[in-house]
mmCIF file of C-alpha atoms and ligand atoms in Angstrom:
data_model
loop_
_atom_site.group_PDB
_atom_site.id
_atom_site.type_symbol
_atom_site.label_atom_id
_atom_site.label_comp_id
_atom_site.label_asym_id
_atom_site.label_seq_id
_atom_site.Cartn_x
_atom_site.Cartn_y
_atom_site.Cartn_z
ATOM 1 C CA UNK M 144 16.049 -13.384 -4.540
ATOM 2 C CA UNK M 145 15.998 -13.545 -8.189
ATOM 3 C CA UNK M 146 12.876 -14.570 -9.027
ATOM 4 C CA UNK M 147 9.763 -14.700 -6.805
ATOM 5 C CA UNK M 148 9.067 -18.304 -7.879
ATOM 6 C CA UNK M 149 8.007 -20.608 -4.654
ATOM 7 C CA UNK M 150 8.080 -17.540 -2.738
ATOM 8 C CA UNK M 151 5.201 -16.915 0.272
ATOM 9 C CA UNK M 152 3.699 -13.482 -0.300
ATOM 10 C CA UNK M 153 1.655 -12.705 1.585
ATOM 11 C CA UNK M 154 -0.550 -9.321 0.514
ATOM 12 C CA UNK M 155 -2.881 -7.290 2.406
ATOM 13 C CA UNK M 156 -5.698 -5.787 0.656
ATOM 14 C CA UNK M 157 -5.755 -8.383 -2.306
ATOM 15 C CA UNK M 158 -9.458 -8.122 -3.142
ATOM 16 C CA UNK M 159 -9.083 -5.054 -4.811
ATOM 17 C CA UNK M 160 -6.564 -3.115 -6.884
ATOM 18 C CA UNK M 161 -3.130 -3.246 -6.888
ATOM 19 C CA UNK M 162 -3.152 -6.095 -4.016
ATOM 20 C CA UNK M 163 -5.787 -7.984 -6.294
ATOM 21 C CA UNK M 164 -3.090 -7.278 -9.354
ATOM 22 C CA UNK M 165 -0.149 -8.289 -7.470
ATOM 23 C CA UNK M 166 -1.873 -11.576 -6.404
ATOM 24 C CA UNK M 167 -2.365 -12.481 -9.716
ATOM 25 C CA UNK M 168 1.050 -11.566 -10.965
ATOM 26 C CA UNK M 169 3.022 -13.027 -8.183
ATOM 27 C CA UNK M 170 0.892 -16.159 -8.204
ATOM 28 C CA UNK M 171 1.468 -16.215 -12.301
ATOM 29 C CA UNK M 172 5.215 -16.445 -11.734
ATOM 30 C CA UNK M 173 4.587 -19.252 -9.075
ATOM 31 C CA UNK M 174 4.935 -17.087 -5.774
ATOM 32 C CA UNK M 175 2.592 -19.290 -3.320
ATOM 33 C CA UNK M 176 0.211 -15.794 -2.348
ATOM 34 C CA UNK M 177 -1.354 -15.247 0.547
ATOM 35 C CA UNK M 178 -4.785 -12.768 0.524
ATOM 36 C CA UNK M 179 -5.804 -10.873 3.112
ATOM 37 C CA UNK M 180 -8.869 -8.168 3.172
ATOM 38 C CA UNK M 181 -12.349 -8.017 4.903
ATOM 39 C CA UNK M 182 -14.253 -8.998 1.655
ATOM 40 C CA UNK M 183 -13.712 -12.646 2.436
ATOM 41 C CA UNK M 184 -15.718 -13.645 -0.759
ATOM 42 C CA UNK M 185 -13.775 -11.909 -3.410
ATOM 43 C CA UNK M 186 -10.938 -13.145 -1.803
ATOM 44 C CA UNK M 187 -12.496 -16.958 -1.962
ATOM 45 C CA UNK M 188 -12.975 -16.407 -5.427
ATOM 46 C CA UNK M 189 -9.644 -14.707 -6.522
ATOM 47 C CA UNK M 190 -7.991 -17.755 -4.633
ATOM 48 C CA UNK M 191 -10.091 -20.647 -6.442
ATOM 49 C CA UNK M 192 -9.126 -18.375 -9.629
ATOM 50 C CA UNK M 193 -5.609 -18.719 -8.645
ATOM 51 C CA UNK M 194 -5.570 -22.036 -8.404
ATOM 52 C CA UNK M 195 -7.673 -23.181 -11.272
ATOM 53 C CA UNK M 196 -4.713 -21.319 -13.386
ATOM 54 C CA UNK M 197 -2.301 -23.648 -11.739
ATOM 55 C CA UNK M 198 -1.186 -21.355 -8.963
ATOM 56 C CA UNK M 199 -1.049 -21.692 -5.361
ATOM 57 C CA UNK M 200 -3.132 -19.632 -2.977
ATOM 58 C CA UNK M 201 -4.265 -19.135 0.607
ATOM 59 C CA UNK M 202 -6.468 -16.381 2.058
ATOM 60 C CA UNK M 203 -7.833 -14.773 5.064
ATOM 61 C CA UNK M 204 -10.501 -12.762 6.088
ATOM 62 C CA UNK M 205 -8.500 -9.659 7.719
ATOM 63 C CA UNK M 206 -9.350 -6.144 9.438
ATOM 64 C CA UNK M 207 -5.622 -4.849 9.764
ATOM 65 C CA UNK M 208 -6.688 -2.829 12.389
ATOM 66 C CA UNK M 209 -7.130 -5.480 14.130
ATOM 67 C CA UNK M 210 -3.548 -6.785 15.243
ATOM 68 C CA UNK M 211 -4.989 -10.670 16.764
ATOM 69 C CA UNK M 212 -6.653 -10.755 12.904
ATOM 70 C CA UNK M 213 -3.319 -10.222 11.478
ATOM 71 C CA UNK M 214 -1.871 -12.815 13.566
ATOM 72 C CA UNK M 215 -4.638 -15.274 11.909
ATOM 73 C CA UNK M 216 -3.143 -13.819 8.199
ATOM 74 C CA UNK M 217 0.526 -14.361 9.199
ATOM 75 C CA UNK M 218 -0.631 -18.101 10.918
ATOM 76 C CA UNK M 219 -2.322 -18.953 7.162
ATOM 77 C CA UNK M 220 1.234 -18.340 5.729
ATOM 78 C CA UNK M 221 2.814 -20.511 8.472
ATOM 79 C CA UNK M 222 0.142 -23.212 8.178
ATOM 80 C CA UNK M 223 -0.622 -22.996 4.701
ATOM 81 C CA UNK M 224 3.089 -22.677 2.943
ATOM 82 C CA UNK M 225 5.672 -23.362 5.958
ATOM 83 C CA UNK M 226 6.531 -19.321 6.508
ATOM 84 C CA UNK M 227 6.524 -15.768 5.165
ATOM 85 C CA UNK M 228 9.382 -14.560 2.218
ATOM 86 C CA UNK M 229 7.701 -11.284 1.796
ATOM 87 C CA UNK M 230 5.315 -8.984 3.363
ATOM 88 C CA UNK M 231 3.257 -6.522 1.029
ATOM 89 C CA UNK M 232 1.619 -4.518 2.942
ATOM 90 C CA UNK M 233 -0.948 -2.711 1.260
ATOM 91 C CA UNK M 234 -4.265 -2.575 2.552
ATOM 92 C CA UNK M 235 -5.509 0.826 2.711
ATOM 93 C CA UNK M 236 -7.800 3.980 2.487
ATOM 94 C CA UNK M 237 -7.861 7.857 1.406
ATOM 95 C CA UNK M 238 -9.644 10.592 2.167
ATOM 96 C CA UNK M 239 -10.656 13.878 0.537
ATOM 97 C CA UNK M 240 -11.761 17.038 3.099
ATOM 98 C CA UNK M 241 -9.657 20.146 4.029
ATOM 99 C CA UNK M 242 -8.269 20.028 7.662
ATOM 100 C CA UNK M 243 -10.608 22.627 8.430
ATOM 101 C CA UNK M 244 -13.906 21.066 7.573
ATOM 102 C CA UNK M 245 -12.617 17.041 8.384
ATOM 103 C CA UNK M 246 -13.903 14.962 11.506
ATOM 104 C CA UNK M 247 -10.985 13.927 13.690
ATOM 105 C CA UNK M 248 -12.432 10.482 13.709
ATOM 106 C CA UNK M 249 -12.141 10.144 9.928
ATOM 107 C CA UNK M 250 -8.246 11.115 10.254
ATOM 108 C CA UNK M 251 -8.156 8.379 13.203
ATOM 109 C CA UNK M 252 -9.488 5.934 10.800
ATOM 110 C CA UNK M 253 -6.386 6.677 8.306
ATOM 111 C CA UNK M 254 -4.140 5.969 10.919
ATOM 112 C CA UNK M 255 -5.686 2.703 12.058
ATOM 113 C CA UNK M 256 -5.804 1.084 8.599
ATOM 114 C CA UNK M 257 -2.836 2.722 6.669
ATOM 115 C CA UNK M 258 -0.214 2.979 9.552
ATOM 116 C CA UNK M 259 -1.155 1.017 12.419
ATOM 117 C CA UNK M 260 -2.642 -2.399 9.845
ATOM 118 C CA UNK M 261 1.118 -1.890 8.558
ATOM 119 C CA UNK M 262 2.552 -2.144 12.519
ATOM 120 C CA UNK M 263 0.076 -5.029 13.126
ATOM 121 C CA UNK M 264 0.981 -6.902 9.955
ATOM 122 C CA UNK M 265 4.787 -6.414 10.172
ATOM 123 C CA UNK M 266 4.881 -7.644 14.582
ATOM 124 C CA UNK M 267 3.342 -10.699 13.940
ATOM 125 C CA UNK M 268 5.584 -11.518 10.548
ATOM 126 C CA UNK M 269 8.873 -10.215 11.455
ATOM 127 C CA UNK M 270 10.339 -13.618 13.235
ATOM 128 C CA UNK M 271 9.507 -15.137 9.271
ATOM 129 C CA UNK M 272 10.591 -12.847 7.468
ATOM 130 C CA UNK M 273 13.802 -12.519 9.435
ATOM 131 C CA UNK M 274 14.585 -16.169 9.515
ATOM 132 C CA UNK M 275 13.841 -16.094 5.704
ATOM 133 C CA UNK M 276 16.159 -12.820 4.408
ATOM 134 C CA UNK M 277 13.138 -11.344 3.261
ATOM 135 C CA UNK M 278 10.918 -8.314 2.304
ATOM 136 C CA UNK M 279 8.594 -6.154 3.581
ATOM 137 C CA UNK M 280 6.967 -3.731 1.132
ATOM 138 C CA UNK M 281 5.119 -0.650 2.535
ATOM 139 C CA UNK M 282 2.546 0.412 -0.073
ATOM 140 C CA UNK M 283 2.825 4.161 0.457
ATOM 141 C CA UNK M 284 2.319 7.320 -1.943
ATOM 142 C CA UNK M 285 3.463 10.477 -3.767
ATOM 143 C CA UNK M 286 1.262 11.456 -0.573
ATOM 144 C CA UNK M 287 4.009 10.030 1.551
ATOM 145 C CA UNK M 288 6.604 11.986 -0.291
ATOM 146 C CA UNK M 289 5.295 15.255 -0.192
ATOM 147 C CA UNK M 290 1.820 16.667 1.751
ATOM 148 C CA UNK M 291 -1.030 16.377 -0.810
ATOM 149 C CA UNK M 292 -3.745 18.987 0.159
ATOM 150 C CA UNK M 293 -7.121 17.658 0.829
ATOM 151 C CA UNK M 294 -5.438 14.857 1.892
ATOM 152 C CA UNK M 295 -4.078 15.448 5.592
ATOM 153 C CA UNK M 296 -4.877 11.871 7.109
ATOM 154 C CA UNK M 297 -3.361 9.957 3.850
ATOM 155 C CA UNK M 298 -0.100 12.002 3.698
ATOM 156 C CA UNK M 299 0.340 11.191 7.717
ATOM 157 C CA UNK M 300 -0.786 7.785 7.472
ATOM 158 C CA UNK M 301 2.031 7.594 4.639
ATOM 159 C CA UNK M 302 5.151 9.555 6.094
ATOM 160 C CA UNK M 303 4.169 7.292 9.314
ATOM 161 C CA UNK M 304 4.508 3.624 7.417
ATOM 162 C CA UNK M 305 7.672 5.756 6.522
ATOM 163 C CA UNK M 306 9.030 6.674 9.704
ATOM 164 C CA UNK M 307 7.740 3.125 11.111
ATOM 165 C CA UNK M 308 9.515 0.913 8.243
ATOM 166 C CA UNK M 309 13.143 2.873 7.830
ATOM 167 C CA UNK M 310 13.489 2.426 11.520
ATOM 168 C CA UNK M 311 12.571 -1.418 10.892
ATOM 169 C CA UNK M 312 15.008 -1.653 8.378
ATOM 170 C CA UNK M 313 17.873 -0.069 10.726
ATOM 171 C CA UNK M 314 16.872 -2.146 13.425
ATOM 172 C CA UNK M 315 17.353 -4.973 10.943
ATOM 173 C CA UNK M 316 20.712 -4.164 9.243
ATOM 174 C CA UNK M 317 22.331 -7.185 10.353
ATOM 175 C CA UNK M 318 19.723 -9.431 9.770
ATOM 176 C CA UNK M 319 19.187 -9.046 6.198
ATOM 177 C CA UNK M 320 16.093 -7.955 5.930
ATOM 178 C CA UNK M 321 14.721 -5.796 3.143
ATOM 179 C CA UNK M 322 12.142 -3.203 3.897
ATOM 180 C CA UNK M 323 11.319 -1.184 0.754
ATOM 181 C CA UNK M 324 8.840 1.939 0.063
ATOM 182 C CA UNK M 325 7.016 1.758 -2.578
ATOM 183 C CA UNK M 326 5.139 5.590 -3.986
ATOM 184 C CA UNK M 327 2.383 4.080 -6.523
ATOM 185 C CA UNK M 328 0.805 7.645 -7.947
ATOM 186 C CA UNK M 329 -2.978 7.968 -9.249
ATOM 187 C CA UNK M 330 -3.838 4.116 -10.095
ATOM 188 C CA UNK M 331 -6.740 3.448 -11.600
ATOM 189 C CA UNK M 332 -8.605 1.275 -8.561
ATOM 190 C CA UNK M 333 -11.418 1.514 -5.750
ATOM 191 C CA UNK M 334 -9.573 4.159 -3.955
ATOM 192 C CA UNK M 335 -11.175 7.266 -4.453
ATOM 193 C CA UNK M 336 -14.755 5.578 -4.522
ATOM 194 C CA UNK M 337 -14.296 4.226 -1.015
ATOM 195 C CA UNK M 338 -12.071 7.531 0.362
ATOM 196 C CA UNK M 339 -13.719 8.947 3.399
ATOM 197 C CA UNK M 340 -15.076 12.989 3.051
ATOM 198 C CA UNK M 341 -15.296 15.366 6.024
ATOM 199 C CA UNK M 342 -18.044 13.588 7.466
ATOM 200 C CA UNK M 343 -16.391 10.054 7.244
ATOM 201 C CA UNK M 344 -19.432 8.732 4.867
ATOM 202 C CA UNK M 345 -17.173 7.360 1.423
ATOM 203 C CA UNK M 346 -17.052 9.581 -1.672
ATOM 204 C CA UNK M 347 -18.557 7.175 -3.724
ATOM 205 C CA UNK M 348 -16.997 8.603 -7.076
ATOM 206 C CA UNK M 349 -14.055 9.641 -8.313
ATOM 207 C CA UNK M 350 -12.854 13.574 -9.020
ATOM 208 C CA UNK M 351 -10.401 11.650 -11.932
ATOM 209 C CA UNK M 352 -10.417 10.429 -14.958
ATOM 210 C CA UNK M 353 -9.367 6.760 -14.191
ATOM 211 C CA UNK M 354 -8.738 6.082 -17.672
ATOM 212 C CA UNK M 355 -5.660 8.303 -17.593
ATOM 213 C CA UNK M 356 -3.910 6.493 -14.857
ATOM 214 C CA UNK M 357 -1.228 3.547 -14.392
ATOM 215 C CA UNK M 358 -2.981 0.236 -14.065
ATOM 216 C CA UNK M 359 -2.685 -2.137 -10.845
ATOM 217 C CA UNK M 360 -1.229 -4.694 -13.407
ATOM 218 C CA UNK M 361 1.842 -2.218 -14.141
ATOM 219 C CA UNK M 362 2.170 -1.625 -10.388
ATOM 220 C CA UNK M 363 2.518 -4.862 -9.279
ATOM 221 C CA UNK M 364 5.158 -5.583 -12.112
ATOM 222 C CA UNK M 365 7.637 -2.270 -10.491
ATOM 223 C CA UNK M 366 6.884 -3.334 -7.637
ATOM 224 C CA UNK M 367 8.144 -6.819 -8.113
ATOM 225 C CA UNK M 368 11.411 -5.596 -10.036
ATOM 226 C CA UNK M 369 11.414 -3.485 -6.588
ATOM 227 C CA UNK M 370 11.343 -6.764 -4.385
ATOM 228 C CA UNK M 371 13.582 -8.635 -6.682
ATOM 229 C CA UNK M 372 16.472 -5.623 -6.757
ATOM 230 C CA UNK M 373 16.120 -5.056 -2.980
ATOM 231 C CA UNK M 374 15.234 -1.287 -3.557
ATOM 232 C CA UNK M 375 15.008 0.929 -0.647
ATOM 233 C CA UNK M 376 12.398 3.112 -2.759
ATOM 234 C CA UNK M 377 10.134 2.518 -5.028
ATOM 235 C CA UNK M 378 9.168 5.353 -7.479
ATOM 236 C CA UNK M 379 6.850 4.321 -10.515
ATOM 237 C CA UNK M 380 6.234 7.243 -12.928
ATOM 238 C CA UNK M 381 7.290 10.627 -13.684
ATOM 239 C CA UNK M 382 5.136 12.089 -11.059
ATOM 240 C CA UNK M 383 6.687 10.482 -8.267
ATOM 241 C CA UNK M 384 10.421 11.364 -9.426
ATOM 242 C CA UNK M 385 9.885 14.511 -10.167
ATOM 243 C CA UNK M 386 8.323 14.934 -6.499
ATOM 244 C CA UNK M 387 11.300 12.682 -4.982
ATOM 245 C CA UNK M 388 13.692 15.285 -6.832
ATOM 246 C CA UNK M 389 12.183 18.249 -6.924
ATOM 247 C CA UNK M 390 11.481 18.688 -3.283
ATOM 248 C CA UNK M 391 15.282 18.149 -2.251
ATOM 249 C CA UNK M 392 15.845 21.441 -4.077
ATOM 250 C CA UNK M 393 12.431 23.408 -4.486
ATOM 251 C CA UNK M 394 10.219 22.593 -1.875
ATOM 252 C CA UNK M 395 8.037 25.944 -1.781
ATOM 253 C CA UNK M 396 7.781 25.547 -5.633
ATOM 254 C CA UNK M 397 6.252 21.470 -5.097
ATOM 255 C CA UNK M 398 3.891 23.243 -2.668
ATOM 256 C CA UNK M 399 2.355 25.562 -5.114
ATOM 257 C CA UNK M 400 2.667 22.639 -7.940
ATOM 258 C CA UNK M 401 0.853 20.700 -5.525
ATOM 259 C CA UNK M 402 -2.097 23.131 -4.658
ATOM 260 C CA UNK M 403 -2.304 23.834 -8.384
ATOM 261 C CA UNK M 404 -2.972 20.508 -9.459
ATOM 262 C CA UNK M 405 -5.008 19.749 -6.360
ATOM 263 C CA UNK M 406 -7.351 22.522 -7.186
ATOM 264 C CA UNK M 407 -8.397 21.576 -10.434
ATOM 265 C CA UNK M 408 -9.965 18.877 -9.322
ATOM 266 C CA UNK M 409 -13.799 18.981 -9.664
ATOM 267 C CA UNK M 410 -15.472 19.980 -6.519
ATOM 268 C CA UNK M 411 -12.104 20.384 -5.018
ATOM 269 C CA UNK M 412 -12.119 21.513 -1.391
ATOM 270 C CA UNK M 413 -9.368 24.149 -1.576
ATOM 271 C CA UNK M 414 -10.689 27.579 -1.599
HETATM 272 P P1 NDP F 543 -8.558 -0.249 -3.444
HETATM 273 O O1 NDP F 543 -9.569 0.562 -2.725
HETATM 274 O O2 NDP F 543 -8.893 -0.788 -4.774
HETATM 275 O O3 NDP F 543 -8.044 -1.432 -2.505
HETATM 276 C C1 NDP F 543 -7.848 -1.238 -1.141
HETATM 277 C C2 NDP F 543 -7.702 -2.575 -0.460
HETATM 278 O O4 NDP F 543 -7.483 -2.369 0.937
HETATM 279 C C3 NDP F 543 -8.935 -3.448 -0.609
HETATM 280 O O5 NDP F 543 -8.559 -4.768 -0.894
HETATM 281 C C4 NDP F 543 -9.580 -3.371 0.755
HETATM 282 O O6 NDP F 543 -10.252 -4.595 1.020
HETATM 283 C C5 NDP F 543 -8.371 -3.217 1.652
HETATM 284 N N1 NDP F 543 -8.696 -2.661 2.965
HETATM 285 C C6 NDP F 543 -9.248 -1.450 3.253
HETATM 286 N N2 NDP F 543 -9.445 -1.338 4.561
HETATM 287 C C7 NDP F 543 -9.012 -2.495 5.131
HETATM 288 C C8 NDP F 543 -8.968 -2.999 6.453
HETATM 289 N N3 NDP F 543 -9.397 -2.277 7.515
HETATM 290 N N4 NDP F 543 -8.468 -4.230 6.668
HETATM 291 C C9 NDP F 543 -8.032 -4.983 5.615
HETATM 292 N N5 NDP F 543 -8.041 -4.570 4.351
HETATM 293 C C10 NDP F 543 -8.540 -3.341 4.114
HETATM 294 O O7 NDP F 543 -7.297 0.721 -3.541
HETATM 295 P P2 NDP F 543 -5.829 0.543 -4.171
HETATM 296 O O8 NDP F 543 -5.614 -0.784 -4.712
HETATM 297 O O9 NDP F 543 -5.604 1.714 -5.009
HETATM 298 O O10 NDP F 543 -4.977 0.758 -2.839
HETATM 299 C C11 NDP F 543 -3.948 -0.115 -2.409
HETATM 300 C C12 NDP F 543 -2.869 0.699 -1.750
HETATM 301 O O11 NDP F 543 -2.250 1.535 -2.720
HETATM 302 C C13 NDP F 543 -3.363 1.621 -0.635
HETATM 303 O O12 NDP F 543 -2.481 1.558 0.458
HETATM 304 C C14 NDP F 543 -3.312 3.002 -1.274
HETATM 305 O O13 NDP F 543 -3.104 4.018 -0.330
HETATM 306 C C15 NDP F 543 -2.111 2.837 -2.201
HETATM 307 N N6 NDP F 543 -2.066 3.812 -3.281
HETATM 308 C C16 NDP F 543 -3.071 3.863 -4.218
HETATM 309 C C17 NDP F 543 -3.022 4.812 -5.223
HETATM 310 C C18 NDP F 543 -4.089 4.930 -6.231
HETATM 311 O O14 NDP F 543 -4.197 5.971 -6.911
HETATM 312 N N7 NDP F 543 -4.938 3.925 -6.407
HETATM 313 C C19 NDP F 543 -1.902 5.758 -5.326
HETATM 314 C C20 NDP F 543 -0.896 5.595 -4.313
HETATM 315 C C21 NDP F 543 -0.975 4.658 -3.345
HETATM 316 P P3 NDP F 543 -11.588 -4.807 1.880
HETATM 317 O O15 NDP F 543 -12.449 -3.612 1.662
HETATM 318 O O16 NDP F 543 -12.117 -6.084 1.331
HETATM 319 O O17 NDP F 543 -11.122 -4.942 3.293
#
């Protein structure tokens, strides 16, 4: 693939963030996107913006825990552009609790939209994408690279999509496929607003200054040099590689890095 030009993408969670960015990007460089996400009306709108810039656009209201809903996303594709060229899937959630304090329903809830929405998407695409040589992009974390505290259900969800796409990509070896991970860290999005606290009610602010972080807009862009060079990991800033590198040799020493940063946060749960 060398450019993503007539390409079907289709995106999970595209009304926000970095799956709104990438839908715009993509679409700019004349990838026909596909939208998925619950908030059916920003993703009407993002669409009819699509296509008023000349681009070429589908969407469909999805729950990705949901697996016959993501068989209605994947069927758009099919129906809309003839098939799937690459998966992104990106939909998801975060959380912010200690373990100790943290319903085990909100940790469920990580698991069904992070890791199993990613299983759900990726069954009802595979025949697609196989047939087509293509990609499937797991939107994971510096959370999936190393345990962020405060964060239990994220990491897991994370290092799950992990365990869940390398095996995919074995499985797949002969088939061509491309499965990449991609590790976006802080992006400035809806994230922490909507991440789930110990009761499972949404934080409804953020602990960070946004204003320091990458943009969507510069996420989408690695991550399409990602899809384009068939990466098997996608790292995006100096964060992430230091993590990717450091804990190969240093692992105790990322752990204290890790609560140390983690704890400066205001109102941060460590203790
Ligand atoms: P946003 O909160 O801005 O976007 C999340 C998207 O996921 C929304 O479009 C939302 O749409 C969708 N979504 C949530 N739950 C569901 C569901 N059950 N079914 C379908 N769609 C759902 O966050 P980001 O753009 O930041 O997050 C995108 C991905 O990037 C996530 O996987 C996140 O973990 C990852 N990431 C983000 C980082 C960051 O700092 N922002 C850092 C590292 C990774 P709707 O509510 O309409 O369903």
């Amino acid at each position: 693939m060398k450019t993503l030009k007539d390409k079907v993408i289709v995106i999970t969670g595209a009304s926000s963030g970095i799956g709104e960015a990438m839908a715009r990007e993509y679409a700019a460089r004349g990838a026909k996107v596909v939208l998925g996400a619950r908030s059916v009306q920003k993703l009407q709108l993002l669409a009819g913006e699509i296509r008023r810039h000349g681009g070429q656009a589908a969407y469909c209201g999805v729950d990705v825990t949901r697996p016959e809903e993501c068989r209605g996303l994947i069927d758009t594709a099919v129906r809309e552009f003839g098939g799937v060229d690459v998966l992104v899937c990106n939909a998801g959630i975060s959380m912010r609790a200690l373990f100790d304090d943290v319903e085990l329903e909100v940790l469920h809830r990580l698991m069904d939209v992070n890791f199993w929405g990613t299983v759900n998407c990726c069954k009802y695409a595979l025949p697609y994408l196989q047939r087509a040589k293509g990609s499937i992009v797991g939107v994971s974390s510096v959370a999936g690279l190393h345990g962020l505290p405060g964060r239990t259900g994220y990491s897991a969800s994370k290092y799950a999509m992990t365990g869940f796409l390398e095996t995919l990509r074995i499985e797949n070896l002969r088939k061509g496929l491309h499965v990449m991970i991609a590790c976006p860290g802080f992006t400035a999005s809806n994230v922490r607003f909507s991440a789930l606290t110990a009761d499972g009610s949404q934080q409804g602010e953020t602990p960070r200054d946004e204003s320091k972080m990458m943009s969507p807009v510069e996420v989408a862009r690695i991550v399409e040099r990602g899809i384009l060079r068939r990466k098997r990991l996608c790292l995006m800033e100096a964060e992430g590689r230091a993590t990717h590198f450091v804990k190969k040799f240093a692992p105790a020493f990322l752990d204290r890095m890790f609560y140390m940063v983690m704890a400066r946060e205001p109102d941060s749960p460590l203790r």
